[in-house]
Amino acid sequence: MSRLPESTAFLGLAELGRGLRRREFTSLELTGFYLDRLRRIGPRLNAVVTLTADLAREQAHRADAEIAAGRWRGPLHGIPYGAKDLLDTAGIRTTWGAAPFRHRVPRENATVVERLQDAGAVLVAKLAMIELAGGGDYNMAGAAFTGPARNPWDPARWTGGSSSGPGAAVAAGLVGFAIGSETWGSIVNPSTWCGIAGLRPTYGRVSRAGAMALSWTMDKLGPMARRVRDLGWVLAALAGPDARDSSALPRRFRTPRYPARLEGLRLGYFPPEALPAGNPVREPYRRALALLRRLGATMLATALPDLPYGAAASLILDAEGASAFEPLIASPELQSLPDPTQIAGLAAGAHIPAVDYLRAFRFRRAAQAAFSTYLAGFDALVHPAESGLPPLADVPFDQQEKHHPIARRPPSHPPKPRRQPRNYQLGGAGNLLGLPAVAVNMGFAMPPASATEATPHPLPVGLEIVAAPLAEARLLQIAAAFEAAAGWYRHHPQVGA
Amino acid sequence: MDLTRRRLAQWAVALFAAPHALAALPPPVATAVKLPFTLHPDQLPIYKKELAGQAREAASLRRFPLGYGYEPDFVFSALPARPARRRRGHSGTPA
């Protein structure tokens, strides 16, 4: 049993790093502490695919020796982390969350795994995910061979996806931070519903070499953590060019200073009144806007340019996903996926005509130009990251919509564009256009009483902040000021000792 | 012929959502529309719904005028556009 108190599990990277440098604990102790929690709590949340205990102890031992010798590599040195199980790890299985790939063992590390190793971080676990990162759409939290990931704030509810394991593991204090991926919502959504911070970098910021491909022109990798500043440290370790991925931009990232106030910033927002009365996110969002105003930001009501972002994003994602998984779609193993929606969705993607796919590409360039002009009026846009609360983990999503108006379809395939209020297409727009976003907790909301839940728990709701390409530093500054003033980061789920 | 076969497959499933529809087609057509993957009967309605969704998405994009001519950089559209000059505010760089 570790001598470290449970509160250690929920510390941010600054505090963990300080503890390591002051020799309050070693990386080996911290690694053992998190491995113990992963073993005890991870299975309850279906958060873990593979523990990497041997590798972790080896990396932690090396970190301790280097720190003791005065060779501190930076804020990630000696810190245990988890990787979504679509990032290749040499000699350690990488399953993409799907039964047909459960015995897949890559020979090389993904570039992000290499870069975190270079930064001195310690890989403790490969974390659960929606299979194939949700390619083809899905209708159940159980679309993963590890079972439905359970939300640490209420295990009857889902974590969100497709980076479900990273969301659960960070929120429950099973790792110091985690790496997720987003094609359309897969970092922002679980970060929001698990009450943590998540960063979707600009497309091209982070190399995807050695990551599972779902959509070559929309996939991004990014950090998920308990504090906004932690996201910046991780991005600084990950960003930059890579000979193995020609889409990786030749730009490094330096963490910014974090002013407490937001004077001089112009933030576009979508009026909360657009959410229906009684929506559980509306009031926390209204309070978040008031807080940003008190912090000195100039708040400007706005509306997105009226363009079919969602349609283009959906066609590109479905066509590229069908191509990425063409061998699986043609094989009988397709039927080993547990979700019929995903099976049918992957198959349907194979029928998108090339002319429709190319039209979506041509539209994307035109939309980028229009959006660039639109964004020039703001330093960032803010809006609720999700307009609902997490659905139940054990009931198909479409069966909940009838009875639980707060539940929604998963982010990989939101309601068809014509049913979406225009402003809630920002998820589709941001991912289609490669824009960076930060999700940060903006409080908690109580779900309405239901027949299937004896005791409803308060659930996290999140604010999403979106800006122009490569403006991650500004996003982090805004999110960090909001986080510090709001103070929601001090709350942690009761997951048991 | 491959393209025709694929489109026929789409039409057949869209028109006759029922799983027995393909078997009910005259033999030459049934052979032509053989799907390049296996779906169970209970998956066909979902498949049809997905195809209908794709058709709606494609239609909504067709309403956006793109016109004629070269767009030499559209193949690079995944990469972020150069940010437009901002009117005022923080630089966003380390400060």
XYZ file of C-alpha atoms in Angstrom:
592
model
C 0.000 0.000 0.000
C 1.327 3.411 -0.913
C 2.193 5.962 1.763
C 0.870 8.721 -0.496
C -2.506 10.196 0.496
C -5.462 9.837 -1.877
C -5.406 13.584 -2.537
C -2.133 13.050 -4.439
C -4.147 11.316 -7.154
C -5.889 14.560 -8.087
C -2.922 16.915 -8.116
C -2.008 18.850 -11.231
C 1.333 18.557 -12.961
C 2.818 21.593 -11.174
C 2.209 20.040 -7.762
C 3.313 16.565 -8.839
C 6.493 17.968 -10.374
C 7.212 20.007 -7.256
C 6.814 16.901 -5.100
C 9.268 15.008 -7.292
C 11.884 17.760 -7.306
C 11.656 18.267 -3.544
C 11.979 14.499 -3.032
C 8.643 14.372 -1.191
C 8.075 11.250 -3.264
C 9.902 9.510 -6.083
C 8.649 8.777 -9.574
C 8.770 5.085 -8.678
C 6.492 5.703 -5.685
C 4.148 7.851 -7.738
C 4.083 5.238 -10.490
C 3.283 2.482 -7.980
C 0.561 4.691 -6.491
C -1.150 5.249 -9.856
C -0.689 1.606 -10.945
C -2.408 0.535 -7.739
C -5.350 2.867 -8.454
C -5.498 1.687 -12.071
C -5.744 -1.913 -10.844
C -8.380 -1.221 -8.196
C -10.528 1.495 -9.754
C -9.800 1.093 -13.482
C -11.886 -2.092 -13.930
C -14.901 -0.526 -12.193
C -14.869 2.228 -14.802
C -13.838 0.016 -17.772
C -11.124 2.601 -18.298
C -8.070 0.445 -18.967
C -7.073 -1.906 -21.780
C -3.483 -2.752 -20.773
C -1.309 -1.833 -17.810
C 2.291 -1.170 -18.796
C 3.738 -1.818 -15.346
C 7.151 -3.157 -16.362
C 7.852 -0.329 -18.802
C 6.531 2.191 -16.273
C 8.841 1.015 -13.490
C 11.804 1.111 -15.846
C 10.967 4.669 -16.986
C 10.269 5.816 -13.420
C 13.543 4.371 -12.176
C 15.412 6.262 -14.921
C 13.543 9.483 -14.092
C 14.430 9.186 -10.410
C 18.103 8.669 -11.237
C 18.146 11.692 -13.561
C 16.273 13.972 -11.148
C 18.592 12.908 -8.310
C 21.557 13.786 -10.553
C 20.110 17.249 -11.205
C 19.105 16.515 -14.805
C 15.490 17.694 -14.736
C 13.926 17.392 -18.173
C 10.901 19.591 -17.514
C 7.368 19.521 -16.111
C 6.544 16.011 -17.385
C 9.667 14.373 -15.957
C 8.723 11.398 -13.792
C 4.967 11.953 -14.268
C 2.831 8.844 -14.961
C 0.401 9.147 -17.879
C -1.995 7.041 -19.948
C -2.390 6.812 -23.732
C -5.594 6.125 -25.632
C -5.227 2.641 -27.048
C -4.848 3.848 -30.613
C -1.286 5.071 -30.078
C 1.261 2.455 -31.028
C 3.578 1.202 -28.291
C 6.455 -1.035 -29.324
C 5.915 -4.593 -28.106
C 2.739 -3.648 -26.207
C -0.629 -4.457 -27.722
C -2.552 -1.583 -29.239
C -6.114 -2.664 -29.897
C -7.926 0.378 -31.297
C -10.646 -0.637 -28.801
C -11.966 -3.262 -31.204
C -12.149 -7.049 -30.957
C -10.690 -7.713 -34.440
C -7.496 -5.925 -33.347
C -7.281 -7.080 -29.724
C -4.069 -9.046 -30.345
C -2.367 -6.397 -32.489
C 1.188 -5.678 -31.240
C 3.050 -2.885 -33.063
C 6.806 -2.847 -33.458
C 7.367 0.898 -33.116
C 6.215 3.648 -30.835
C 3.948 6.412 -32.075
C 5.769 9.722 -32.343
C 3.797 11.173 -29.407
C 4.830 8.217 -27.233
C 8.461 8.823 -28.206
C 8.192 12.533 -27.444
C 6.677 11.933 -24.032
C 9.431 9.435 -23.317
C 11.968 12.110 -24.299
C 10.231 14.507 -21.901
C 10.717 11.942 -19.118
C 7.043 10.984 -18.735
C 6.143 7.481 -17.539
C 3.611 5.406 -19.502
C 1.469 3.456 -17.017
C -1.524 2.365 -19.107
C -3.130 2.038 -22.492
C -6.607 3.423 -21.985
C -10.003 2.328 -23.265
C -11.817 3.899 -26.179
C -14.856 3.526 -28.380
C -13.827 1.001 -31.017
C -12.116 2.456 -34.066
C -12.575 5.892 -32.435
C -16.248 5.761 -33.353
C -15.748 5.447 -37.099
C -19.043 4.661 -38.828
C -21.098 6.145 -35.964
C -22.218 4.277 -32.846
C -25.310 4.000 -30.720
C -24.072 2.591 -27.435
C -21.411 3.227 -24.811
C -20.633 -0.482 -25.062
C -19.181 -0.085 -28.558
C -15.811 -1.213 -27.151
C -14.510 -4.674 -26.395
C -13.684 -3.482 -22.880
C -17.346 -2.658 -22.209
C -19.015 0.715 -21.581
C -16.693 3.239 -19.955
C -18.289 4.523 -16.761
C -18.271 8.116 -15.625
C -16.406 8.632 -12.315
C -19.064 11.189 -11.297
C -21.805 8.606 -11.716
C -20.877 5.103 -12.884
C -24.386 4.588 -14.247
C -23.547 7.224 -16.852
C -21.188 7.187 -19.796
C -17.894 9.106 -19.933
C -18.388 10.395 -23.444
C -16.164 9.274 -26.281
C -14.344 8.211 -28.128
C -11.459 9.013 -25.710
C -13.499 7.409 -22.945
C -10.664 5.775 -20.975
C -8.555 8.968 -20.892
C -11.588 10.916 -19.648
C -12.380 8.428 -16.886
C -8.748 7.856 -15.856
C -7.858 11.552 -15.567
C -11.056 12.447 -13.686
C -10.718 9.497 -11.284
C -7.066 10.258 -10.523
C -5.657 7.107 -12.111
C -2.989 8.937 -14.162
C -1.282 12.326 -14.122
C -2.587 13.163 -17.589
C -3.601 11.344 -20.761
C -3.374 11.575 -24.520
C -6.593 11.358 -26.516
C -7.551 11.827 -30.129
C -10.283 13.821 -31.796
C -11.750 13.530 -35.253
C -15.065 15.101 -34.306
C -15.590 15.701 -30.580
C -13.564 12.834 -29.128
C -11.394 14.963 -26.811
C -13.813 17.793 -26.080
C -16.787 15.530 -25.329
C -15.261 13.148 -22.726
C -13.285 16.010 -21.163
C -16.559 17.856 -20.697
C -18.587 14.975 -19.365
C -15.779 13.846 -17.026
C -15.236 17.384 -15.673
C -11.606 17.749 -16.763
C -9.687 19.942 -19.210
C -8.981 18.882 -22.783
C -7.148 20.423 -25.711
C -7.894 19.702 -29.348
C -4.869 21.153 -31.138
C -4.908 22.742 -34.565
C -4.864 20.133 -37.316
C -1.185 19.476 -38.021
C 0.106 20.703 -34.627
C 0.874 17.188 -33.420
C 2.281 14.317 -35.475
C -0.043 11.357 -35.912
C 2.653 8.894 -36.946
C 1.914 5.577 -35.257
C -1.673 6.491 -34.401
C -4.707 4.669 -35.798
C -6.009 6.457 -38.876
C -9.731 7.138 -38.989
C -9.765 10.305 -41.085
C -6.480 11.449 -42.596
C -7.697 15.017 -42.976
C -9.506 15.410 -39.640
C -7.679 13.318 -36.986
C -5.873 15.225 -34.216
C -4.050 14.081 -31.072
C -4.101 16.107 -27.880
C -3.813 16.141 -24.087
C -6.467 15.639 -21.416
C -5.632 16.722 -17.855
C -7.018 17.988 -14.568
C -5.732 21.544 -15.005
C -5.632 23.807 -18.048
C -1.953 24.677 -17.595
C -1.094 20.980 -17.752
C -2.445 20.929 -21.308
C 0.116 23.526 -22.334
C 3.041 21.595 -20.908
C 1.987 18.437 -22.687
C 1.385 20.247 -25.982
C 4.847 21.792 -25.731
C 6.309 18.278 -25.519
C 4.237 16.975 -28.447
C 4.146 19.751 -31.032
C 6.531 20.138 -33.919
C 7.550 18.698 -37.263
C 8.033 14.984 -37.778
C 9.712 13.204 -40.645
C 7.216 10.362 -40.180
C 4.159 12.612 -40.724
C 4.273 15.216 -43.469
C 1.081 16.834 -42.136
C 2.908 17.857 -38.927
C 3.553 21.592 -39.114
C 7.081 22.945 -38.598
C 5.995 24.912 -35.527
C 7.027 24.348 -31.932
C 4.767 25.413 -29.076
C 5.897 27.455 -26.075
C 3.716 27.666 -23.007
C 2.448 31.206 -22.441
C 2.339 33.248 -19.274
C -1.107 33.126 -17.714
C -2.645 36.516 -16.830
C -5.408 36.375 -14.230
C -7.557 38.894 -16.139
C -8.896 38.957 -19.683
C -8.936 42.697 -20.421
C -8.507 43.523 -24.080
C -9.895 40.207 -25.287
C -12.980 40.074 -27.495
C -14.930 36.869 -26.964
C -17.779 35.912 -29.268
C -20.556 33.947 -27.578
C -23.804 32.336 -28.580
C -26.711 33.589 -26.466
C -27.805 31.065 -23.808
C -31.405 31.726 -24.803
C -30.752 29.565 -27.863
C -30.849 26.594 -25.481
C -34.413 25.578 -24.603
C -35.789 26.570 -21.197
C -35.054 23.794 -18.716
C -31.914 22.672 -20.491
C -29.472 21.722 -17.684
C -26.520 23.451 -19.367
C -28.216 26.814 -19.874
C -27.787 28.224 -16.356
C -24.128 27.144 -15.867
C -23.394 28.631 -19.301
C -25.064 31.909 -18.382
C -22.961 32.053 -15.183
C -19.803 31.257 -17.165
C -20.471 34.159 -19.526
C -21.002 36.489 -16.552
C -17.693 35.348 -15.045
C -15.800 35.963 -18.298
C -17.293 39.454 -18.363
C -16.174 40.071 -14.745
C -12.674 38.950 -15.729
C -12.573 41.877 -18.129
C -13.339 40.253 -21.478
C -15.496 42.134 -23.962
C -18.364 39.771 -24.691
C -19.949 39.980 -28.134
C -23.082 38.038 -29.047
C -22.610 36.383 -32.409
C -23.851 33.712 -34.780
C -21.821 31.392 -36.964
C -21.744 32.011 -40.719
C -24.572 29.877 -42.074
C -22.702 27.125 -43.908
C -23.141 23.320 -44.056
C -20.101 22.481 -41.901
C -21.649 19.371 -40.387
C -22.582 17.876 -43.742
C -19.078 18.339 -45.120
C -17.416 17.013 -41.958
C -19.689 13.995 -41.923
C -19.091 13.084 -45.584
C -15.332 13.426 -45.242
C -15.198 11.457 -42.001
C -17.447 8.659 -43.285
C -15.648 8.323 -46.632
C -12.151 8.405 -45.151
C -13.210 6.050 -42.363
C -14.613 3.558 -44.866
C -11.356 3.715 -46.790
C -9.207 3.423 -43.646
C -11.096 0.286 -42.605
C -11.844 -1.133 -46.057
C -10.197 -4.519 -45.326
C -12.254 -4.884 -42.132
C -15.483 -3.864 -43.876
C -14.941 -6.524 -46.520
C -14.130 -9.178 -43.932
C -16.482 -11.338 -41.836
C -14.779 -9.840 -38.761
C -16.851 -6.716 -39.271
C -19.650 -8.640 -37.585
C -17.582 -9.042 -34.408
C -18.163 -5.377 -33.567
C -20.883 -5.200 -30.905
C -22.818 -2.223 -32.276
C -25.020 -2.804 -35.375
C -25.086 0.949 -35.994
C -21.332 1.005 -36.358
C -21.306 -2.051 -38.629
C -23.934 -0.549 -40.926
C -22.354 2.897 -40.763
C -18.914 1.669 -41.798
C -20.471 -0.243 -44.691
C -22.525 2.748 -45.815
C -19.441 4.964 -45.852
C -18.055 2.778 -48.616
C -20.808 4.054 -50.923
C -20.096 7.779 -50.762
C -19.507 8.871 -54.373
C -16.113 10.413 -55.062
C -17.795 13.540 -56.417
C -19.503 14.123 -53.034
C -16.240 13.608 -51.156
C -14.439 16.056 -53.448
C -17.241 18.596 -53.158
C -16.806 18.458 -49.371
C -13.080 19.180 -49.837
C -13.752 22.114 -52.159
C -16.351 23.429 -49.726
C -13.862 23.125 -46.848
C -11.421 25.515 -48.531
C -14.183 28.040 -49.193
C -15.477 27.690 -45.632
C -11.972 28.212 -44.237
C -11.737 31.522 -46.048
C -15.168 32.613 -44.811
C -14.440 31.493 -41.258
C -11.063 33.190 -41.202
C -12.736 36.516 -41.966
C -15.430 35.819 -39.363
C -12.909 34.882 -36.642
C -10.902 38.038 -37.281
C -13.555 39.895 -35.282
C -12.807 37.887 -32.142
C -9.942 36.569 -30.083
C -11.979 33.426 -29.441
C -15.493 31.998 -29.439
C -17.062 30.444 -26.347
C -20.059 28.144 -26.136
C -21.261 25.103 -24.159
C -19.103 22.147 -25.136
C -22.179 19.920 -24.933
C -25.793 20.967 -24.807
C -26.754 17.946 -22.689
C -25.562 15.701 -19.859
C -23.966 12.268 -20.308
C -26.404 9.498 -21.218
C -26.800 6.270 -19.274
C -24.006 3.804 -19.949
C -26.123 0.672 -20.322
C -28.971 1.845 -22.559
C -28.611 2.457 -26.325
C -28.530 6.179 -27.010
C -31.530 6.202 -29.345
C -33.679 4.546 -26.686
C -32.756 7.289 -24.243
C -33.712 10.150 -26.519
C -37.384 9.328 -26.140
C -37.281 9.148 -22.376
C -34.282 11.285 -21.463
C -34.368 14.552 -23.355
C -30.928 15.443 -22.034
C -29.239 12.502 -23.723
C -27.805 13.006 -27.162
C -26.204 11.021 -29.866
C -22.479 10.526 -29.648
C -20.221 13.230 -30.966
C -18.841 11.271 -33.878
C -22.200 11.582 -35.547
C -24.345 14.376 -34.156
C -27.865 15.029 -35.364
C -28.055 15.781 -39.053
C -27.264 19.415 -39.797
C -30.748 20.559 -40.641
C -31.926 19.555 -37.154
C -29.075 21.414 -35.434
C -29.349 25.031 -34.333
C -26.747 26.841 -36.373
C -24.511 27.758 -33.467
C -24.286 24.187 -32.279
C -22.511 23.328 -35.512
C -19.303 24.745 -34.011
C -18.089 21.224 -33.246
C -18.462 20.252 -36.884
C -17.013 23.560 -38.080
C -14.040 23.435 -35.721
C -13.091 19.918 -36.731
C -13.750 20.392 -40.427
C -11.615 23.541 -40.494
C -8.854 22.235 -38.217
C -9.408 24.842 -35.477
C -8.025 24.372 -31.951
C -10.342 24.165 -28.933
C -10.079 23.874 -25.171
C -12.757 22.322 -22.979
C -12.873 23.438 -19.336
C -15.300 22.586 -16.542
C -17.976 25.261 -16.010
C -19.832 23.623 -13.143
C -22.325 20.875 -12.488
C -25.955 20.221 -13.309
C -28.482 17.793 -11.910
C -30.152 15.430 -14.374
C -33.924 15.210 -14.193
C -35.295 12.346 -12.116
C -35.830 9.186 -14.110
C -37.329 5.780 -13.536
C -34.024 4.043 -14.246
C -31.924 5.965 -11.741
C -32.629 5.790 -8.031
C -30.210 8.537 -7.019
C -29.258 11.131 -9.619
C -25.801 12.654 -9.187
C -24.701 16.141 -10.199
C -22.821 15.885 -13.489
C -20.111 18.115 -15.004
C -20.833 20.579 -17.785
C -18.154 22.265 -19.858
C -17.259 25.407 -21.714
C -15.585 25.086 -25.116
C -13.311 27.872 -26.319
C -12.393 27.919 -30.012
C -9.973 30.188 -31.873
C -8.102 30.613 -35.117
C -5.538 28.019 -36.258
C -2.382 27.904 -34.100
C -3.900 30.134 -31.385
C -3.571 27.474 -28.665
C -1.626 29.834 -26.381
C -4.480 32.343 -26.351
C -7.028 29.557 -25.762
C -5.051 28.276 -22.798
C -4.750 31.783 -21.338
C -8.510 32.307 -21.502
C -9.306 28.849 -20.151
C -6.758 29.115 -17.310
C -8.104 32.493 -16.162
C -11.640 31.110 -16.239
C -10.621 27.912 -14.439
C -8.820 29.788 -11.660
C -11.692 32.212 -11.102
C -14.427 29.565 -11.274
C -12.603 27.075 -9.052
C -14.481 23.982 -10.255
C -11.194 22.122 -10.616
C -11.159 21.690 -6.843
C -14.033 19.193 -7.065
C -13.224 15.532 -7.599
C -15.413 12.460 -7.952
C -15.742 10.027 -5.060
C -14.293 6.899 -6.617
C -13.263 5.131 -3.412
C -9.859 4.608 -1.911
C -19.791 -1.703 -64.533
C -18.415 -1.528 -60.990
C -19.894 1.909 -60.496
C -23.238 0.744 -61.837
C -23.154 -2.213 -59.509
C -22.477 -0.027 -56.506
C -25.225 2.446 -57.374
C -27.638 -0.405 -57.996
C -26.782 -1.773 -54.589
C -27.591 1.584 -53.034
C -30.867 1.896 -54.926
C -31.878 -1.644 -54.143
C -31.349 -1.239 -50.442
C -32.843 2.239 -50.363
C -35.921 1.146 -52.271
C -36.558 -2.163 -50.613
C -35.248 -1.856 -47.059
C -36.489 -5.395 -46.359
C -33.711 -8.005 -46.112
C -35.377 -10.289 -48.639
C -35.404 -7.552 -51.273
C -32.150 -8.542 -52.900
C -33.187 -12.178 -53.159
C -36.486 -11.128 -54.714
C -34.804 -9.315 -57.606
C -34.551 -11.048 -61.006
C -31.363 -13.169 -61.114
C -29.246 -10.916 -63.390
C -29.994 -7.865 -61.239
C -29.541 -9.778 -57.989
C -26.108 -10.865 -59.165
C -25.225 -7.318 -60.179
C -26.200 -5.796 -56.826
C -24.336 -8.277 -54.640
C -23.003 -6.145 -51.829
C -19.245 -6.080 -51.229
C -19.788 -6.887 -47.552
C -22.092 -8.917 -45.356
C -24.832 -7.300 -43.330
C -27.332 -9.095 -41.151
C -31.013 -8.491 -41.861
C -31.447 -6.335 -38.751
C -28.587 -4.100 -39.921
C -30.106 -3.277 -43.302
C -32.586 -0.661 -42.015
C -29.723 1.139 -40.255
C -27.667 0.906 -43.435
C -30.531 2.404 -45.419
C -30.860 5.221 -42.870
C -27.146 5.960 -43.142
C -27.358 6.130 -46.935
C -30.320 8.473 -46.676
C -28.331 10.666 -44.281
C -25.414 10.792 -46.685
C -27.746 11.757 -49.512
C -29.149 14.615 -47.396
C -25.639 15.802 -46.511
C -24.542 15.717 -50.136
C -27.669 17.629 -51.153
C -27.026 20.344 -48.570
C -23.491 20.753 -49.903
C -24.757 20.972 -53.490
C -26.704 24.066 -52.468
C -23.376 25.796 -51.740
C -22.156 27.275 -55.052
C -18.617 26.265 -55.980
C -18.632 27.139 -59.670
C -15.969 26.275 -62.223
C -12.251 26.732 -62.496
C -9.031 25.759 -60.831
C -8.799 25.645 -57.056
C -5.170 24.649 -56.928
C -4.978 24.412 -53.149
C -8.205 22.572 -52.367
C -6.386 19.280 -51.971
C -4.499 20.817 -49.078
C -7.675 21.983 -47.406
C -7.060 19.940 -44.294
C -4.173 22.186 -43.354
C -5.215 25.303 -41.478
C -5.798 28.491 -43.402
C -3.468 31.351 -42.576
C -5.220 33.314 -39.810
C -6.683 36.607 -41.001
C -5.196 39.704 -39.401
C -6.965 40.307 -36.117
C -8.350 43.728 -35.425
C -7.184 44.062 -31.828
C -6.537 42.185 -28.589
C -3.828 39.978 -27.137
C -1.187 38.554 -29.399
C -1.728 35.044 -28.059
C 1.998 34.420 -28.130
C 4.068 34.045 -24.953
C 3.733 37.249 -22.977
